[in-house]
PDB file of C-alpha atoms and ligand atoms in Angstrom:
ATOM      1  CA  MET F   1      -0.017   0.008   0.000  1.00 55.00           C
ATOM      2  CA  SER F   2       1.361   3.467  -0.887  1.00 57.00           C
ATOM      3  CA  GLY F   3       1.046   6.840   0.776  1.00 76.00           C
ATOM      4  CA  THR F   4       2.010   8.069   4.199  1.00 88.00           C
ATOM      5  CA  PRO F   5       0.873   5.582   6.843  1.00 95.00           C
ATOM      6  CA  VAL F   6      -1.485   6.668   9.609  1.00 97.00           C
ATOM      7  CA  PHE F   7       0.699   4.734  12.089  1.00 98.00           C
ATOM      8  CA  ASN F   8       4.370   4.049  11.800  1.00 97.00           C
ATOM      9  CA  ALA F   9       5.790   1.934  14.631  1.00 98.00           C
ATOM     10  CA  ARG F  10       9.416   0.985  14.830  1.00 98.00           C
ATOM     11  CA  GLY F  11      11.271  -1.291  17.198  1.00 98.00           C
ATOM     12  CA  LEU F  12       8.434  -1.494  19.666  1.00 98.00           C
ATOM     13  CA  ALA F  13       9.145  -3.473  22.780  1.00 98.00           C
ATOM     14  CA  LYS F  14       7.267  -3.842  26.051  1.00 98.00           C
ATOM     15  CA  THR F  15       8.867  -5.664  28.936  1.00 98.00           C
ATOM     16  CA  TYR F  16       7.330  -6.267  32.354  1.00 96.00           C
ATOM     17  CA  GLN F  17       9.536  -7.029  35.277  1.00 93.00           C
ATOM     18  CA  MET F  18       7.819  -9.626  37.476  1.00 92.00           C
ATOM     19  CA  GLY F  19      10.184 -10.086  40.375  1.00 94.00           C
ATOM     20  CA  GLU F  20      13.116 -11.990  38.927  1.00 94.00           C
ATOM     21  CA  VAL F  21      11.376 -12.733  35.655  1.00 95.00           C
ATOM     22  CA  GLU F  22      11.139 -10.480  32.624  1.00 95.00           C
ATOM     23  CA  VAL F  23       7.971 -10.833  30.576  1.00 95.00           C
ATOM     24  CA  HIS F  24       8.449  -9.724  26.998  1.00 97.00           C
ATOM     25  CA  ALA F  25       4.937  -8.703  25.906  1.00 98.00           C
ATOM     26  CA  LEU F  26       6.283  -7.179  22.641  1.00 98.00           C
ATOM     27  CA  ARG F  27       9.676  -7.554  21.003  1.00 98.00           C
ATOM     28  CA  GLN F  28      10.956  -5.563  18.008  1.00 96.00           C
ATOM     29  CA  VAL F  29       7.602  -4.811  16.377  1.00 98.00           C
ATOM     30  CA  ASP F  30       7.764  -2.742  13.151  1.00 98.00           C
ATOM     31  CA  LEU F  31       4.405  -1.827  11.685  1.00 97.00           C
ATOM     32  CA  ASP F  32       2.827   0.586   9.214  1.00 98.00           C
ATOM     33  CA  LEU F  33      -0.983   0.954   9.158  1.00 98.00           C
ATOM     34  CA  HIS F  34      -2.739   2.861   6.396  1.00 97.00           C
ATOM     35  CA  ALA F  35      -5.948   4.876   6.055  1.00 96.00           C
ATOM     36  CA  GLY F  36      -9.022   2.835   5.254  1.00 95.00           C
ATOM     37  CA  GLU F  37      -7.539  -0.575   6.004  1.00 96.00           C
ATOM     38  CA  PHE F  38      -9.520  -3.202   7.921  1.00 97.00           C
ATOM     39  CA  VAL F  39      -6.747  -5.018   9.811  1.00 98.00           C
ATOM     40  CA  VAL F  40      -7.103  -8.033  12.031  1.00 97.00           C
ATOM     41  CA  ILE F  41      -4.412  -8.838  14.555  1.00 97.00           C
ATOM     42  CA  LEU F  42      -4.579 -12.545  15.200  1.00 97.00           C
ATOM     43  CA  GLY F  43      -2.780 -14.381  17.948  1.00 96.00           C
ATOM     44  CA  PRO F  44      -3.245 -16.664  20.939  1.00 96.00           C
ATOM     45  CA  SER F  45      -3.932 -15.408  24.444  1.00 95.00           C
ATOM     46  CA  GLY F  46      -0.791 -13.752  25.852  1.00 96.00           C
ATOM     47  CA  SER F  47       0.767 -13.047  22.471  1.00 97.00           C
ATOM     48  CA  GLY F  48       0.789  -9.261  23.007  1.00 98.00           C
ATOM     49  CA  LYS F  49      -2.304  -8.184  21.080  1.00 98.00           C
ATOM     50  CA  SER F  50      -3.810  -5.934  23.750  1.00 97.00           C
ATOM     51  CA  THR F  51      -0.441  -4.465  24.607  1.00 98.00           C
ATOM     52  CA  LEU F  52       0.086  -3.472  20.970  1.00 98.00           C
ATOM     53  CA  LEU F  53      -3.396  -1.995  20.629  1.00 98.00           C
ATOM     54  CA  ASN F  54      -3.119  -0.038  23.839  1.00 97.00           C
ATOM     55  CA  ILE F  55       0.182   1.449  22.705  1.00 98.00           C
ATOM     56  CA  LEU F  56      -1.364   2.492  19.369  1.00 98.00           C
ATOM     57  CA  GLY F  57      -4.296   4.036  21.286  1.00 98.00           C
ATOM     58  CA  GLY F  58      -2.071   6.041  23.600  1.00 97.00           C
ATOM     59  CA  LEU F  59      -3.267   4.076  26.645  1.00 96.00           C
ATOM     60  CA  ASP F  60       0.080   2.505  27.306  1.00 96.00           C
ATOM     61  CA  ALA F  61       3.703   3.316  26.511  1.00 96.00           C
ATOM     62  CA  PRO F  62       6.348   0.960  25.114  1.00 97.00           C
ATOM     63  CA  THR F  63       9.569   0.212  26.946  1.00 97.00           C
ATOM     64  CA  ALA F  64      11.494   0.863  23.714  1.00 98.00           C
ATOM     65  CA  GLY F  65      10.762   2.022  20.180  1.00 98.00           C
ATOM     66  CA  THR F  66       8.636   4.751  18.659  1.00 98.00           C
ATOM     67  CA  VAL F  67       5.056   5.160  17.452  1.00 98.00           C
ATOM     68  CA  GLN F  68       4.202   7.942  15.061  1.00 97.00           C
ATOM     69  CA  PHE F  69       0.578   8.890  14.361  1.00 97.00           C
ATOM     70  CA  ARG F  70       0.664  11.049  11.254  1.00 95.00           C
ATOM     71  CA  ASP F  71       3.066  13.858  12.258  1.00 92.00           C
ATOM     72  CA  HIS F  72       2.843  13.206  16.024  1.00 93.00           C
ATOM     73  CA  VAL F  73       5.379  11.060  17.794  1.00 96.00           C
ATOM     74  CA  LEU F  74       3.105   9.442  20.433  1.00 96.00           C
ATOM     75  CA  THR F  75       6.028   8.029  22.340  1.00 94.00           C
ATOM     76  CA  ASP F  76       7.233  11.643  23.003  1.00 92.00           C
ATOM     77  CA  ALA F  77       3.784  12.963  24.042  1.00 96.00           C
ATOM     78  CA  ASP F  78       2.872  13.881  27.649  1.00 96.00           C
ATOM     79  CA  GLU F  79      -0.369  12.689  29.342  1.00 95.00           C
ATOM     80  CA  LYS F  80      -2.265  15.819  28.306  1.00 96.00           C
ATOM     81  CA  ALA F  81      -1.330  15.425  24.653  1.00 96.00           C
ATOM     82  CA  LEU F  82      -2.193  11.705  24.759  1.00 96.00           C
ATOM     83  CA  THR F  83      -5.619  12.452  26.240  1.00 95.00           C
ATOM     84  CA  GLN F  84      -6.242  14.937  23.431  1.00 93.00           C
ATOM     85  CA  TYR F  85      -5.006  12.405  20.864  1.00 95.00           C
ATOM     86  CA  ARG F  86      -7.376   9.716  22.164  1.00 95.00           C
ATOM     87  CA  ARG F  87     -10.317  12.147  22.294  1.00 92.00           C
ATOM     88  CA  GLU F  88      -9.849  13.599  18.855  1.00 91.00           C
ATOM     89  CA  HIS F  89      -8.507  10.728  16.794  1.00 94.00           C
ATOM     90  CA  VAL F  90      -9.269   7.311  18.326  1.00 96.00           C
ATOM     91  CA  GLY F  91     -12.465   5.297  18.753  1.00 95.00           C
ATOM     92  CA  PHE F  92     -12.227   2.349  21.129  1.00 96.00           C
ATOM     93  CA  VAL F  93     -14.399  -0.800  21.212  1.00 96.00           C
ATOM     94  CA  PHE F  94     -13.680  -3.276  23.997  1.00 93.00           C
ATOM     95  CA  GLN F  95     -15.056  -6.682  24.853  1.00 89.00           C
ATOM     96  CA  PHE F  96     -17.511  -5.111  27.284  1.00 90.00           C
ATOM     97  CA  TYR F  97     -19.646  -2.299  26.075  1.00 88.00           C
ATOM     98  CA  ASN F  98     -19.451   0.371  28.798  1.00 91.00           C
ATOM     99  CA  LEU F  99     -22.658   2.104  27.749  1.00 97.00           C
ATOM    100  CA  ILE F 100     -24.290   4.589  30.107  1.00 97.00           C
ATOM    101  CA  PRO F 101     -27.238   2.671  31.533  1.00 98.00           C
ATOM    102  CA  SER F 102     -29.492   5.716  32.148  1.00 98.00           C
ATOM    103  CA  LEU F 103     -29.271   6.850  28.511  1.00 98.00           C
ATOM    104  CA  THR F 104     -30.990   5.363  25.439  1.00 98.00           C
ATOM    105  CA  ALA F 105     -29.001   3.971  22.539  1.00 98.00           C
ATOM    106  CA  TYR F 106     -29.564   7.257  20.695  1.00 98.00           C
ATOM    107  CA  GLU F 107     -28.479   9.309  23.721  1.00 98.00           C
ATOM    108  CA  ASN F 108     -25.332   7.230  24.290  1.00 97.00           C
ATOM    109  CA  VAL F 109     -24.235   8.055  20.735  1.00 97.00           C
ATOM    110  CA  ALA F 110     -25.468  11.662  20.789  1.00 96.00           C
ATOM    111  CA  LEU F 111     -23.537  12.401  23.969  1.00 94.00           C
ATOM    112  CA  VAL F 112     -20.275  11.621  22.207  1.00 91.00           C
ATOM    113  CA  THR F 113     -21.106  13.528  19.053  1.00 91.00           C
ATOM    114  CA  SER F 114     -22.124  16.651  20.955  1.00 87.00           C
ATOM    115  CA  LEU F 115     -18.842  16.543  22.984  1.00 82.00           C
ATOM    116  CA  ALA F 116     -16.884  16.078  19.729  1.00 78.00           C
ATOM    117  CA  THR F 117     -18.464  19.182  18.232  1.00 73.00           C
ATOM    118  CA  GLU F 118     -17.799  21.231  21.352  1.00 73.00           C
ATOM    119  CA  THR F 119     -14.255  20.211  22.015  1.00 71.00           C
ATOM    120  CA  HIS F 120     -12.598  19.927  18.628  1.00 65.00           C
ATOM    121  CA  GLY F 121     -14.950  21.267  16.051  1.00 64.00           C
ATOM    122  CA  THR F 122     -15.002  18.220  13.790  1.00 70.00           C
ATOM    123  CA  THR F 123     -18.261  17.294  12.107  1.00 81.00           C
ATOM    124  CA  PRO F 124     -19.445  14.121  13.683  1.00 86.00           C
ATOM    125  CA  ALA F 125     -21.921  11.744  12.040  1.00 90.00           C
ATOM    126  CA  ASP F 126     -25.648  11.936  12.716  1.00 94.00           C
ATOM    127  CA  PRO F 127     -26.368   9.514  15.625  1.00 96.00           C
ATOM    128  CA  ALA F 128     -29.504   8.146  13.930  1.00 96.00           C
ATOM    129  CA  ALA F 129     -27.634   7.481  10.704  1.00 95.00           C
ATOM    130  CA  VAL F 130     -24.846   5.632  12.467  1.00 94.00           C
ATOM    131  CA  LEU F 131     -27.351   3.570  14.508  1.00 96.00           C
ATOM    132  CA  LYS F 132     -29.044   2.693  11.219  1.00 94.00           C
ATOM    133  CA  LEU F 133     -25.700   1.672   9.714  1.00 92.00           C
ATOM    134  CA  VAL F 134     -25.224  -0.867  12.536  1.00 92.00           C
ATOM    135  CA  GLY F 135     -28.745  -2.183  12.100  1.00 93.00           C
ATOM    136  CA  LEU F 136     -30.336  -0.614  15.149  1.00 96.00           C
ATOM    137  CA  GLU F 137     -32.733   1.886  13.625  1.00 95.00           C
ATOM    138  CA  ALA F 138     -35.632   0.223  15.456  1.00 97.00           C
ATOM    139  CA  ARG F 139     -33.865   0.246  18.811  1.00 97.00           C
ATOM    140  CA  MET F 140     -32.678   3.849  19.145  1.00 98.00           C
ATOM    141  CA  ASP F 141     -34.987   4.571  22.096  1.00 98.00           C
ATOM    142  CA  SER F 142     -34.092   1.430  24.011  1.00 98.00           C
ATOM    143  CA  PHE F 143     -31.964   1.522  27.162  1.00 98.00           C
ATOM    144  CA  PRO F 144     -28.905  -0.721  27.367  1.00 98.00           C
ATOM    145  CA  ALA F 145     -30.615  -3.166  29.778  1.00 97.00           C
ATOM    146  CA  GLN F 146     -33.332  -3.682  27.139  1.00 98.00           C
ATOM    147  CA  LEU F 147     -30.786  -4.706  24.502  1.00 97.00           C
ATOM    148  CA  SER F 148     -28.978  -8.020  23.895  1.00 94.00           C
ATOM    149  CA  GLY F 149     -25.175  -8.180  24.308  1.00 93.00           C
ATOM    150  CA  GLY F 150     -24.707  -7.966  20.505  1.00 93.00           C
ATOM    151  CA  GLU F 151     -27.052  -4.991  20.267  1.00 95.00           C
ATOM    152  CA  GLN F 152     -25.201  -3.228  23.094  1.00 96.00           C
ATOM    153  CA  GLN F 153     -21.927  -3.892  21.279  1.00 93.00           C
ATOM    154  CA  ARG F 154     -23.363  -2.377  18.104  1.00 95.00           C
ATOM    155  CA  VAL F 155     -24.354   0.726  20.065  1.00 96.00           C
ATOM    156  CA  ALA F 156     -20.779   0.875  21.346  1.00 96.00           C
ATOM    157  CA  ILE F 157     -19.528   0.652  17.763  1.00 95.00           C
ATOM    158  CA  ALA F 158     -21.975   3.377  16.650  1.00 95.00           C
ATOM    159  CA  ARG F 159     -20.737   5.536  19.494  1.00 95.00           C
ATOM    160  CA  ALA F 160     -17.086   4.971  18.603  1.00 95.00           C
ATOM    161  CA  VAL F 161     -17.503   5.718  14.900  1.00 93.00           C
ATOM    162  CA  ALA F 162     -19.950   8.593  15.248  1.00 93.00           C
ATOM    163  CA  LYS F 163     -17.222  11.032  16.269  1.00 91.00           C
ATOM    164  CA  ARG F 164     -15.511  10.154  13.005  1.00 92.00           C
ATOM    165  CA  PRO F 165     -12.159   9.004  14.496  1.00 93.00           C
ATOM    166  CA  ASP F 166      -9.107   8.451  12.272  1.00 94.00           C
ATOM    167  CA  VAL F 167      -8.756   4.992  13.748  1.00 96.00           C
ATOM    168  CA  LEU F 168     -11.076   2.519  15.380  1.00 97.00           C
ATOM    169  CA  LEU F 169      -9.295   0.113  17.792  1.00 98.00           C
ATOM    170  CA  CYS F 170     -11.269  -2.980  18.767  1.00 97.00           C
ATOM    171  CA  ASP F 171     -10.035  -5.428  21.434  1.00 96.00           C
ATOM    172  CA  GLU F 172     -11.833  -8.759  21.102  1.00 94.00           C
ATOM    173  CA  PRO F 173     -15.153  -7.090  20.211  1.00 93.00           C
ATOM    174  CA  THR F 174     -16.944 -10.429  19.747  1.00 91.00           C
ATOM    175  CA  GLY F 175     -15.189 -12.091  22.720  1.00 88.00           C
ATOM    176  CA  ALA F 176     -18.295 -12.158  24.895  1.00 84.00           C
ATOM    177  CA  LEU F 177     -20.784 -12.976  22.114  1.00 86.00           C
ATOM    178  CA  ASP F 178     -22.245 -16.110  20.494  1.00 85.00           C
ATOM    179  CA  VAL F 179     -21.533 -16.801  16.787  1.00 85.00           C
ATOM    180  CA  GLU F 180     -24.705 -15.344  15.313  1.00 85.00           C
ATOM    181  CA  THR F 181     -24.518 -12.214  17.348  1.00 87.00           C
ATOM    182  CA  GLY F 182     -20.829 -11.918  16.709  1.00 89.00           C
ATOM    183  CA  LYS F 183     -21.474 -11.883  12.959  1.00 90.00           C
ATOM    184  CA  LEU F 184     -23.775  -8.922  13.254  1.00 90.00           C
ATOM    185  CA  VAL F 185     -21.164  -7.047  15.294  1.00 90.00           C
ATOM    186  CA  LEU F 186     -18.466  -7.814  12.689  1.00 93.00           C
ATOM    187  CA  LYS F 187     -20.793  -6.743   9.901  1.00 92.00           C
ATOM    188  CA  ALA F 188     -21.388  -3.473  11.762  1.00 91.00           C
ATOM    189  CA  LEU F 189     -17.597  -2.881  11.946  1.00 94.00           C
ATOM    190  CA  ARG F 190     -17.119  -3.770   8.328  1.00 93.00           C
ATOM    191  CA  ASP F 191     -19.983  -1.520   7.175  1.00 92.00           C
ATOM    192  CA  ALA F 192     -18.668   1.407   9.249  1.00 92.00           C
ATOM    193  CA  ASN F 193     -15.163   0.890   7.823  1.00 94.00           C
ATOM    194  CA  ARG F 194     -16.534   0.861   4.239  1.00 93.00           C
ATOM    195  CA  GLU F 195     -18.876   3.826   4.849  1.00 92.00           C
ATOM    196  CA  PHE F 196     -16.393   6.161   6.555  1.00 91.00           C
ATOM    197  CA  GLY F 197     -12.997   4.773   5.363  1.00 92.00           C
ATOM    198  CA  THR F 198     -11.822   4.602   8.994  1.00 94.00           C
ATOM    199  CA  LEU F 199      -8.658   2.612   9.599  1.00 97.00           C
ATOM    200  CA  THR F 200     -10.038  -0.266  11.681  1.00 97.00           C
ATOM    201  CA  VAL F 201      -7.906  -2.600  13.789  1.00 98.00           C
ATOM    202  CA  VAL F 202      -9.636  -5.612  15.344  1.00 97.00           C
ATOM    203  CA  ILE F 203      -7.834  -8.015  17.598  1.00 96.00           C
ATOM    204  CA  THR F 204      -8.969 -11.571  17.978  1.00 94.00           C
ATOM    205  CA  HIS F 205      -7.732 -15.065  18.759  1.00 91.00           C
ATOM    206  CA  ASN F 206     -10.243 -16.467  16.228  1.00 90.00           C
ATOM    207  CA  ALA F 207      -8.848 -17.305  12.766  1.00 90.00           C
ATOM    208  CA  THR F 208     -12.343 -17.321  11.244  1.00 89.00           C
ATOM    209  CA  VAL F 209     -12.906 -13.725  12.283  1.00 90.00           C
ATOM    210  CA  ALA F 210      -9.605 -12.843  10.644  1.00 92.00           C
ATOM    211  CA  SER F 211     -10.816 -14.026   7.238  1.00 91.00           C
ATOM    212  CA  MET F 212     -13.005 -10.947   6.859  1.00 93.00           C
ATOM    213  CA  ALA F 213      -9.990  -8.558   7.040  1.00 95.00           C
ATOM    214  CA  ASP F 214      -8.142  -6.794   4.219  1.00 95.00           C
ATOM    215  CA  ARG F 215      -4.921  -7.594   6.082  1.00 97.00           C
ATOM    216  CA  ILE F 216      -4.016 -10.143   8.684  1.00 97.00           C
ATOM    217  CA  LEU F 217      -1.165  -9.727  11.090  1.00 98.00           C
ATOM    218  CA  LYS F 218      -0.210 -12.740  13.169  1.00 98.00           C
ATOM    219  CA  LEU F 219       1.360 -12.215  16.523  1.00 98.00           C
ATOM    220  CA  ARG F 220       3.228 -14.861  18.565  1.00 98.00           C
ATOM    221  CA  ASP F 221       5.212 -14.266  21.729  1.00 97.00           C
ATOM    222  CA  GLY F 222       5.228 -10.533  21.109  1.00 98.00           C
ATOM    223  CA  GLN F 223       6.466 -10.673  17.534  1.00 98.00           C
ATOM    224  CA  ILE F 224       4.763 -10.283  14.166  1.00 98.00           C
ATOM    225  CA  ILE F 225       5.244 -13.622  12.491  1.00 98.00           C
ATOM    226  CA  SER F 226       3.282 -12.884   9.341  1.00 97.00           C
ATOM    227  CA  ASP F 227       1.658  -9.909   7.640  1.00 97.00           C
ATOM    228  CA  GLU F 228      -0.632 -10.861   4.741  1.00 96.00           C
ATOM    229  CA  ARG F 229      -2.969  -9.042   2.463  1.00 96.00           C
ATOM    230  CA  ASN F 230      -6.300 -10.729   1.919  1.00 93.00           C
ATOM    231  CA  GLU F 231      -7.489 -10.072  -1.609  1.00 93.00           C
ATOM    232  CA  SER F 232     -10.995 -11.542  -1.032  1.00 92.00           C
ATOM    233  CA  PRO F 233     -12.167 -10.724   2.475  1.00 92.00           C
ATOM    234  CA  ALA F 234     -15.049 -12.933   3.596  1.00 91.00           C
ATOM    235  CA  ASP F 235     -18.519 -11.541   4.057  1.00 92.00           C
ATOM    236  CA  PRO F 236     -19.013 -11.304   7.845  1.00 90.00           C
ATOM    237  CA  GLU F 237     -22.467 -12.880   7.536  1.00 87.00           C
ATOM    238  CA  SER F 238     -21.018 -16.021   5.869  1.00 87.00           C
ATOM    239  CA  LEU F 239     -18.494 -16.739   8.672  1.00 84.00           C
ATOM    240  CA  VAL F 240     -18.865 -20.038  10.554  1.00 78.00           C
ATOM    241  CA  TRP F 241     -16.859 -20.733  13.688  1.00 71.00           C
TER     242      TRP F 241
HETATM  243  P1  ADP U   1      -3.050 -10.779  24.560  1.00 91.26           P
HETATM  244  O1  ADP U   1      -3.925  -9.596  24.441  1.00 91.26           O
HETATM  245  O2  ADP U   1      -2.554 -11.261  23.231  1.00 91.26           O
HETATM  246  O3  ADP U   1      -3.738 -11.891  25.284  1.00 91.26           O
HETATM  247  P2  ADP U   1      -1.440  -9.180  26.323  1.00 91.26           P
HETATM  248  O4  ADP U   1      -0.922  -8.062  25.439  1.00 91.26           O
HETATM  249  O5  ADP U   1      -2.518  -8.858  27.215  1.00 91.26           O
HETATM  250  O6  ADP U   1      -1.752 -10.426  25.388  1.00 91.26           O
HETATM  251  O7  ADP U   1      -0.219  -9.719  27.183  1.00 91.26           O
HETATM  252  C1  ADP U   1       1.049 -10.094  26.618  1.00 91.26           C
HETATM  253  C2  ADP U   1       1.904 -10.633  27.755  1.00 91.26           C
HETATM  254  O8  ADP U   1       2.250  -9.594  28.652  1.00 91.26           O
HETATM  255  C3  ADP U   1       1.321 -11.752  28.546  1.00 91.26           C
HETATM  256  O9  ADP U   1       2.321 -12.652  28.879  1.00 91.26           O
HETATM  257  C4  ADP U   1       0.791 -11.031  29.770  1.00 91.26           C
HETATM  258  O10 ADP U   1       0.772 -11.884  30.902  1.00 91.26           O
HETATM  259  C5  ADP U   1       1.846  -9.965  29.996  1.00 91.26           C
HETATM  260  N1  ADP U   1       1.292  -8.751  30.644  1.00 91.26           N
HETATM  261  C6  ADP U   1       0.325  -7.915  30.127  1.00 91.26           C
HETATM  262  N2  ADP U   1       0.079  -6.926  30.998  1.00 91.26           N
HETATM  263  C7  ADP U   1       0.897  -7.125  32.059  1.00 91.26           C
HETATM  264  C8  ADP U   1       1.100  -6.393  33.253  1.00 91.26           C
HETATM  265  N3  ADP U   1       0.430  -5.309  33.576  1.00 91.26           N
HETATM  266  N4  ADP U   1       2.039  -6.913  34.133  1.00 91.26           N
HETATM  267  C9  ADP U   1       2.751  -7.992  33.848  1.00 91.26           C
HETATM  268  N5  ADP U   1       2.601  -8.704  32.706  1.00 91.26           N
HETATM  269  C10 ADP U   1       1.682  -8.294  31.815  1.00 91.26           C
HETATM  270 MG1   MG U   2      -5.869  -9.212  25.084  1.00 91.26          MG
END
């Protein structure tokens, strides 16, 4: 892929000191991620997936190496700059949905879009349009407790993409869901990626989920062991696992 990457990571390492033992969560990771890509990072539990995602999202710092987001060197940024970076440029989707229980689906999304307008003047998406994109047009006035796990995750996706981030970082977004529900969540991510052209990074330990990506990065023991382009990404609705 040509053009300036959105992320450029070089020589990333993360080491934890556990008493006498050093845990190498990441070792010598070099990575370029480009606008519009739908990237899956695939690896077994403990391979360093969350560590890598958290570093890209400015939630964690590497022990060595650099991460550049466009012109900003994240690894030189202070806490205040990282908070601003996350707020303005990153959408996060985690395994658990973290919706505000006292607000409807629509209000959960609208809260984020109104904050985005106030704080950094970008033009966020219309909450109703994004909820429609993730297949929840009929559930906009429901409260989280009235929605299934998969529906709540789709509200969380709508909330994350509605502020029009440059990158959407998803840590095991289908980890808590059954297969059928998981498919709808993956379809929502895929549709949002295609609609807005947002660089989307999804981490999973499930190889079937990876087959819907444009690009599959495999992580083992903190290292990228393969980086492949997928010319014919699977339709999320056709996945079986
Ligand atoms: P994954 O998301 O692929 O399951 P992680 O990135 O969470 O992997 O963890 C990678 C390795 O780093 C694992 O061996 C894990 O135990 C270790 N690790 C992660 N966070 C910490 C921490 N805060 N302290 C010590 N070790 C950690
Ligand atoms: Mg993890």
